[in-house]
Amino acid sequence: MWEKVSRAPKFETIDFTVATPSPTPRASRLPSTPSKYGMFMTKAEINEMTATPGWMKNEVLTWLQSHGHSCSARKRLHQFQGYPAYAQDDLTTFIQQTAIPTFSIAKKIGPFNGNEPQPESTLDVQYLGAVGGGNTNWYWTEQGWMFEFAQDLMNAGESGTPDIISMSYGWDEEDQCQISPSAPPCAGGGVAGSKAFVTRVNSEFAKVGLNGITLAASSGDSGAHGRTDPMCQNPVTSPAYPAASPNVLAVGATQFSAASIKTGGSSPFCKSNTCKMGGDEIVCSTKTGALIVSGGGFSNVASTPSYQSSQVSAYISGSGVPAAGDFNATGRGYPDVAALGHAYYIQLNGEAMAVDGTSCSAPVFSGVLGLLAAKKGGKLGHVAPLLYKIYEADNSAFNDVTQGDNFCTESSCDCTTGFKATKGWDATTGLGTPNFPKLAAGMAKVLNL
């Protein structure tokens, strides 16, 4: 899924429940406009295996209990292009089935239609609220695209903006003006217009960060080639936006390797389903049984920011990248981080569904950010530089993902170019997935808290 902006609650009692669909038939993707990554969804095989990342729940609980945590960050789910909403009945059932603390949406902004719940909105609300329990959650529907969104944020004022925003939307960096042709930067049209659009929005996002607001964005669901080249006809990779912006935190996706999966769980859902409680993480890919492929690559507009320059330099000097000319070696590399993105249980229209997507991982990581903001006692702003500093001080703050690649798209694995997972940062899962206790301790050390 790739569609919304959400705020993240706490991690305290989250039961990350993920369902593993059978390999056949392939799940049908959500109908999507060009701007949505979209998620894959199936309901036929929900009982075959479900997953609850208990390793994350347990490590966060231990930290919370030993540090007397009190969470207070404001988080927001953001939908674009007037995308439909979620149903309260589904949210109530999800909370009951996963045995997480009750949470609600404190504020709704923009169009809202709860009578036609959609998977993207439903996933975002259910998991953003589950992971960052105790924080305040908003739901914002933007009628326009990234330029209008940035303008609205800057005009909303302190009381009208959240601390953390999760966006599960995106499209090819060089085709942004297909989505927002009337935006002033797109006056020139074509690729040049899209470049001007991206440059302007990057500038606006920088202002958003300076105002203390954290922007998290899904890295995309169709690998290094994206949805504009689903059959990999062009060896040149296609960066996605806004994930390729240096002023957002881009979140990729992982899955558990089949041989390593641990099962268990005590929630009502896990008592009637086989729930995954953890395992060894690999890059999320259709090649390894997932329904999406973690997006990643390098911007053709923004240069490599200083906060990631040493990690990117090390990566492109290795064997994990395509041939020169098939990607921009001087561009901003993404994703920055990752989280589980395969087989999440959601409750939709009264039924249990299994979904895949960086639309799963982005709101989950936004929940982690909500906890870090609470630990800090204030806003994080543009958080990527801080996370790279934490990594440089103690790389065990992230679980390094070293297996897999993002050559495939959702439609094809006949691709000869893409990016490989390696030791350290890479353009499939970034720095890795969060090791929360060490991440929190690392932040305290770096910021002298």
Phi, psi and omega in degrees: 000152182212058188225356190223178173237126182225161176259149185254133173274210184269175179255355196310305187241027184293135171248094182292096184261122184233134182256137178257110179285161177286157183294342179224140356281163176295141180291145178278139180281151178299144172300135184217145171280169184305334187275349184264131173297322182077155177240160173266147187214142173214151177234353188290328188240033184300332184276352183294311174196136175238163184228137176232102182298074182296332179301323180286316179301313184294317182292326179288318178301316180301316180294316181299316182294327183274349183241005178056047188293138172230119189262137184215012183287150175262127183235153183221137170269130182241122175255151180241163175057035176063030184298139181300172193253208181240168179252134180298324179299320178296319180296318179299315179295318179301315180298317179294316184291328182262357176057038175264161177298145178298138174219164182219171175262113187284333186212133176243132181235133179089185181302141179213123179230096181281357180276348179232068183297139181244150183302317183299307181299319182297311178302311185300313182295314185295319184269331176295319178291324182291321187281321185254044186312137177100342177277170179268131186248133174243162176227119187235126176251119180263129180286333183261213184236203192297322180295311180296322179300313180297320178296316180297321178298314183292335181268353187283335182081167184304314184287344183259008181235148177272179177271326185225132180236130178250124182244125178249040180238160174170167178200170181308132183304321185274003179240025183298328182284352170293328184272321186234060186296335182271355178295138182311319181295342183270011184304326181282342179069174176064198181296322179297319178296319179295323177296318178296321179298310181297317179300317181292315181293323175303319178296318179294320178296327177297319178296320178301315179297321179294338176273009174089005183267133178264128177251122175245137183225139174298143182275354180110158187246009185229040172064206183283342184263338176073183185276351176275351176222061187296335180258010176056046180285340180248126179293340180285130181285159186239103180293147180257152180229137020270003182303328182281000177288136177287355184252016171234163172264112181271133186242119177269189186228146175237172170216164176277137174294141187303320185286344187257357189296133174250137183245165180156213179104144184241002180290161177307320179296318182286340177287337180248002178220156176275111186259134175285133179249358179156185181157184178276130184271140175230171178297133179289123184204150174296335179297332183245025171098357177278175181256354178224173178231128181303123179286151178180156180163213185222135180296145173263002181245307183269138178280167180299120179289153184298330185293341180239008188300319182292321179292317180294318179300318179296321182292312185287347176276354180263201186256012185269002185246160177289180178294153176304137182101340178266358174200163181267100185293347179256009183271169175295125180269143178214158004282172176271322184215183179207169173205170180305136182225017185237130168062055175274135172283130168228162176251118185224125180053038177081005181236153175279131180234156172246131183228152176239154171153157168289351170289343172277312187289326183295310178295328178296313179293330176296328174297319176299318180296325176299321178292321178294321178297321178294320177298318180291329183082024180182180183291155179263335185062210177293109194270344184304313179303322179296316182295322177293324177295319177299316179300317181294329179281326181202097184291350177284358174291347177232142176276110184290128178257115188243003181242134175114180179202175177238040176295317186290163167245183176294336187258338188209148171242021178268037185259137182255355178231152182162196184236145182255148173286139178219176175294132183087194180297142173210168184272032173239314180226014176064225179286341181123194180262158188286133166259090197303311180304318180286329177294315179295318179294321179295320178297316180300321181289314182295323183266000181057046180282000000 
